[in-house]
Each structure stands twice: as structure tokens, then as C-alpha cells.
């Protein structure tokens, strides 16, 4: 069975600084997808970034980028130039084709002015 | 357009009431999902619909009854709920079931009194 672990329940960062959220996963699959979702206090779950396991290049979306280490089964999210609006719960998620979305327990990020 | 809408935003109901949650997407997605989320926890999958047919029921109690009238609409009928059913109910959709990233609606905050 696949598992997703986010080892940092809470993190904080100063506005304009960079922060990295950690995620590790366990799977025997070779083909899968990884996602980071953001859930602000408004509670809407927003897709931040996705990564296909077969792609070696790390995905980026504006200020958000990932460090995907397939051998180490690690998928960290880096947020550059943090903004107050980045304050949210961040969920790392794994999915194999035909499988359910498996979430980590989440990291609550606070961006401080 | 990656919008999934849900109504109502908030719902308070007694244990003897019958109510329904509604979800709509116009992205042409053929898969829709219901999730239940408790505070500061990841979403838990309840149901998956693929091409308007129920494909996964995660052993959800019968007091929750899903319905997919067409490919754009998903309902969750509620009857004789318990206080522990109070939670945020999220709807999501994806291009195909369990194969692509899922897009979430803003959720319905349900309180059972």
C-alpha cells in the first residue's frame, strides 16, 4: 500500500523569504503522479503543482517549484518570495493510474509580515 | 476554466432532517468525487462516479446517498445523520476517474445538531 508522509505539521516563514515543505512517499509503482494541494482558511482545495514520475525535470509554477527525488521517494515543495496569501494547509498527494488520491497529513504554513 | 461549484456553502440540519448537497462542473470531466474532511485532516474519499455510474463506495453508511443525474452534476443526499457527520464535504472532478489531477470545489460546511 502507498503511504505519504509530511513530517512537518506546522511551519512559519517571513514574508518575502523562501520556505521548503517536505514530503516522502512509499510505493513499489514505477508510474505515478505526485501533487501539492493548498487549502487556505477559506477551505477551497487548490492544485498548486503536479509531477509525473517519468519526468526527470522538476515541475515549476511561478513561485512554486518541486524537488523530485525518485530514488529517495521525496517530493518537496519550495515556495519563493512567500506572500501572506500563501498562508494555508499544504497537502502532498500521491496517485497511481487507476488508484485513489492518497494524501499526507498536511503541513500548516503561516507567512508572517 | 477549472471551476467546481458547490451549494450550499453552509448547512445546519437536525438528525431527523433530509437535505441534499449539490456539486456542478462544466469542464467536461467524466469523473466526480465526494470527500469528507475533518478540521486539519486530509480529505477522506467517500464515493467515485465514472461516466455517471458509481464506481467506488468507500463503505460509507447508507445515510449518505450519492446521485449523478448527468455528467456535470453530483448530489449527496443526507438522511438521519449523526453529530459525528459534521464536517466539510468536498466535491471534486477529474478528466477520467483515478487517472488525472482532481479539481476541488469550495466545499459545504455541514453541522448536524
Coordinates of C-alpha atoms in Angstrom, one line a residue:
Chain A
X1 CA 0.0 0.0 0.0
X2 CA 1.1 3.5 -0.8
X3 CA 1.8 6.0 2.0
X4 CA 2.6 9.7 2.1
X5 CA 4.4 11.3 5.0
X6 CA 4.6 15.0 5.7
X7 CA 6.9 15.3 8.7
X8 CA 6.4 19.0 9.4
X9 CA 2.9 19.6 11.0
X10 CA 3.5 23.3 11.2
X11 CA 5.9 25.8 9.7
X12 CA 6.3 29.5 9.6
X13 CA 8.2 31.9 7.3
X14 CA 8.7 35.6 7.0
X15 CA 7.1 37.4 4.1
X16 CA 9.4 37.5 1.0
X17 CA 11.5 34.6 2.2
X18 CA 11.8 31.1 0.9
X19 CA 10.4 28.0 2.6
X20 CA 10.6 24.3 1.7
X21 CA 7.9 21.8 2.7
X22 CA 8.9 18.1 2.9
X23 CA 7.1 15.1 1.6
X24 CA 8.1 11.5 1.3
X25 CA 6.2 8.6 0.0
X26 CA 6.4 4.9 -0.2
X27 CA 5.4 2.9 -3.3
X28 CA 6.6 0.0 -5.4
X29 CA 5.0 1.5 -8.5
X30 CA 7.2 3.0 -11.3
X31 CA 4.5 5.1 -12.9
X32 CA 2.6 7.6 -10.7
X33 CA 1.7 11.2 -10.1
X34 CA 2.5 13.5 -7.3
X35 CA 0.7 16.6 -6.3
X36 CA 0.8 19.5 -3.9
X37 CA -2.6 21.0 -2.9
X38 CA -3.1 24.2 -1.0
X39 CA -6.0 24.7 1.3
X40 CA -6.3 28.3 2.7
X41 CA -8.6 29.2 5.6
X42 CA -11.3 29.7 3.0
X43 CA -11.2 25.9 2.8
X44 CA -11.0 25.6 -1.0
X45 CA -8.5 22.9 -2.0
X46 CA -6.4 24.3 -4.8
X47 CA -4.0 22.3 -7.0
X48 CA -0.6 24.0 -6.8
X49 CA 1.7 21.8 -8.8
X50 CA 1.8 18.2 -10.3
X51 CA 4.7 16.0 -11.2
X52 CA 4.7 12.9 -13.4
X53 CA 7.1 10.2 -12.1
X54 CA 8.5 9.5 -15.5
X55 CA 9.6 13.1 -16.0
X56 CA 13.1 13.9 -14.6
X57 CA 12.6 17.6 -14.9
X58 CA 11.2 19.2 -11.7
X59 CA 7.9 21.0 -12.2
X60 CA 7.6 24.7 -11.6
X61 CA 4.6 27.1 -11.4
X62 CA 5.6 30.7 -10.9
X63 CA 6.9 31.0 -7.3
X64 CA 6.3 27.3 -6.6
X65 CA 8.7 24.6 -7.5
X66 CA 9.4 21.0 -6.5
X67 CA 12.5 18.9 -5.8
X68 CA 11.5 15.4 -7.0
X69 CA 14.0 12.7 -6.0
X70 CA 12.5 9.5 -7.4
X71 CA 15.1 7.1 -5.9
X72 CA 14.8 8.7 -2.5
X73 CA 10.9 8.9 -2.9
X74 CA 11.0 12.5 -1.9
X75 CA 8.8 15.3 -3.3
X76 CA 9.5 18.7 -1.5
X77 CA 7.7 22.0 -2.4
X78 CA 9.7 25.2 -2.4
X79 CA 7.8 28.5 -2.2
X80 CA 9.9 31.5 -3.1
X81 CA 9.1 35.1 -2.2
X82 CA 6.5 34.0 0.3
X83 CA 3.3 36.1 0.4
X84 CA 0.7 36.5 3.1
X85 CA -1.8 34.7 0.8
X86 CA 0.4 31.6 0.9
X87 CA -0.8 31.0 4.4
X88 CA -2.6 27.7 4.2
X89 CA -2.6 24.0 4.9
X90 CA -0.5 22.2 2.2
X91 CA -1.2 18.6 1.4
X92 CA 1.2 16.4 -0.6
X93 CA -0.6 13.6 -2.5
X94 CA 0.2 10.5 -4.5
X95 CA -1.8 8.8 -7.1
X96 CA -1.0 5.8 -9.3
X97 CA -3.0 5.4 -12.5
X98 CA -6.3 3.8 -11.6
X99 CA -5.7 4.4 -7.9
X100 CA -7.1 6.8 -5.4
X101 CA -5.6 10.1 -4.4
X102 CA -3.6 9.4 -1.2
X103 CA -2.9 12.5 0.9
X104 CA -0.3 13.2 3.6
X105 CA -1.4 14.6 6.9
X106 CA -0.7 18.2 5.8
X107 CA 1.7 21.0 6.8
X108 CA 0.2 24.2 8.2
X109 CA 2.2 27.1 6.8
X110 CA 2.0 30.6 8.3
X111 CA 3.5 33.5 6.4
X112 CA 4.3 36.3 8.9
X113 CA 4.5 40.0 7.9
Chain B
X1 CA -11.9 27.1 -16.6
X2 CA -11.2 24.8 -13.7
X3 CA -14.2 25.6 -11.5
X4 CA -16.2 23.2 -9.5
X5 CA -19.1 24.8 -7.6
X6 CA -20.9 23.5 -4.6
X7 CA -24.1 24.6 -2.8
X8 CA -24.9 25.4 -0.1
X9 CA -21.8 26.8 1.5
X10 CA -23.1 26.1 4.9
X11 CA -25.8 23.7 6.1
X12 CA -27.2 23.1 9.6
X13 CA -29.5 20.1 10.0
X14 CA -31.1 18.1 12.7
X15 CA -30.7 14.4 13.0
X16 CA -34.1 13.7 11.6
X17 CA -33.8 16.1 8.6
X18 CA -33.3 15.2 4.9
X19 CA -31.1 17.5 2.9
X20 CA -29.0 17.4 -0.2
X21 CA -25.6 18.8 -1.2
X22 CA -25.1 19.8 -4.8
X23 CA -22.0 19.9 -7.0
X24 CA -21.5 21.1 -10.6
X25 CA -18.6 21.2 -13.0
X26 CA -18.5 22.4 -16.6
X27 CA -15.0 21.2 -17.5
X28 CA -16.3 18.2 -19.5
X29 CA -14.8 15.9 -16.8
X30 CA -16.2 12.3 -16.7
X31 CA -15.3 11.6 -13.1
X32 CA -16.7 13.1 -10.0
X33 CA -15.9 12.5 -6.3
X34 CA -17.3 13.2 -2.8
X35 CA -14.8 13.6 0.1
X36 CA -15.4 14.2 3.8
X37 CA -12.9 16.4 5.6
X38 CA -12.5 17.0 9.3
X39 CA -10.6 20.0 10.6
X40 CA -6.9 19.9 10.0
X41 CA -7.1 16.5 8.5
X42 CA -6.7 15.4 4.9
X43 CA -9.9 14.6 2.8
X44 CA -11.3 11.1 3.0
X45 CA -12.7 9.6 -0.1
X46 CA -16.4 8.6 0.1
X47 CA -17.6 8.0 -3.5
X48 CA -16.3 8.0 -7.1
X49 CA -18.5 8.3 -10.1
X50 CA -17.2 7.5 -13.6
X51 CA -19.3 8.2 -16.6
X52 CA -22.3 8.8 -14.3
X53 CA -22.0 5.4 -12.7
X54 CA -20.9 4.7 -9.2
X55 CA -17.6 3.0 -9.3
X56 CA -16.3 3.3 -5.7
X57 CA -18.2 3.4 -2.4
X58 CA -15.7 3.5 0.4
X59 CA -18.0 1.7 2.8
X60 CA -19.9 4.8 3.5
X61 CA -23.0 4.5 5.8
X62 CA -26.3 4.4 3.9
X63 CA -27.5 7.6 5.5
X64 CA -25.3 9.2 2.7
X65 CA -26.8 8.5 -0.7
X66 CA -25.0 9.8 -3.8
X67 CA -26.6 10.6 -7.1
X68 CA -25.2 11.6 -10.5
X69 CA -28.1 12.9 -12.7
X70 CA -25.7 13.8 -15.6
X71 CA -22.0 14.2 -16.3
X72 CA -22.0 17.7 -14.9
X73 CA -24.0 17.2 -11.7
X74 CA -23.4 15.3 -8.5
X75 CA -25.6 15.2 -5.5
X76 CA -25.2 13.9 -2.0
X77 CA -28.5 13.1 -0.2
X78 CA -28.4 13.2 3.6
X79 CA -30.8 11.5 5.9
X80 CA -30.7 10.7 9.6
X81 CA -27.2 12.0 10.1
X82 CA -25.3 11.8 13.4
X83 CA -23.4 14.7 15.0
X84 CA -20.1 13.0 14.1
X85 CA -21.0 13.5 10.4
X86 CA -20.4 17.2 10.9
X87 CA -17.6 18.1 8.6
X88 CA -16.6 19.8 5.3
X89 CA -17.9 17.9 2.3
X90 CA -15.8 18.4 -0.8
X91 CA -16.7 17.6 -4.3
X92 CA -14.0 17.1 -6.9
X93 CA -13.8 16.2 -10.6
X94 CA -11.2 14.9 -13.0
X95 CA -10.9 14.2 -16.7
X96 CA -11.2 10.5 -16.1
X97 CA -11.6 8.5 -12.9
X98 CA -8.5 8.0 -10.8
X99 CA -6.2 8.9 -13.6
X100 CA -5.7 12.7 -13.7
X101 CA -5.4 15.5 -11.2
X102 CA -8.6 16.3 -9.3
X103 CA -10.1 19.8 -9.1
X104 CA -12.0 20.6 -5.9
X105 CA -15.0 22.7 -5.1
X106 CA -15.1 25.1 -2.2
X107 CA -17.0 22.6 0.0
X108 CA -20.1 22.6 2.1
X109 CA -19.7 23.1 5.8
X110 CA -22.2 20.7 7.4
X111 CA -23.2 20.9 11.0
X112 CA -25.5 18.2 12.4
X113 CA -27.3 19.2 15.6

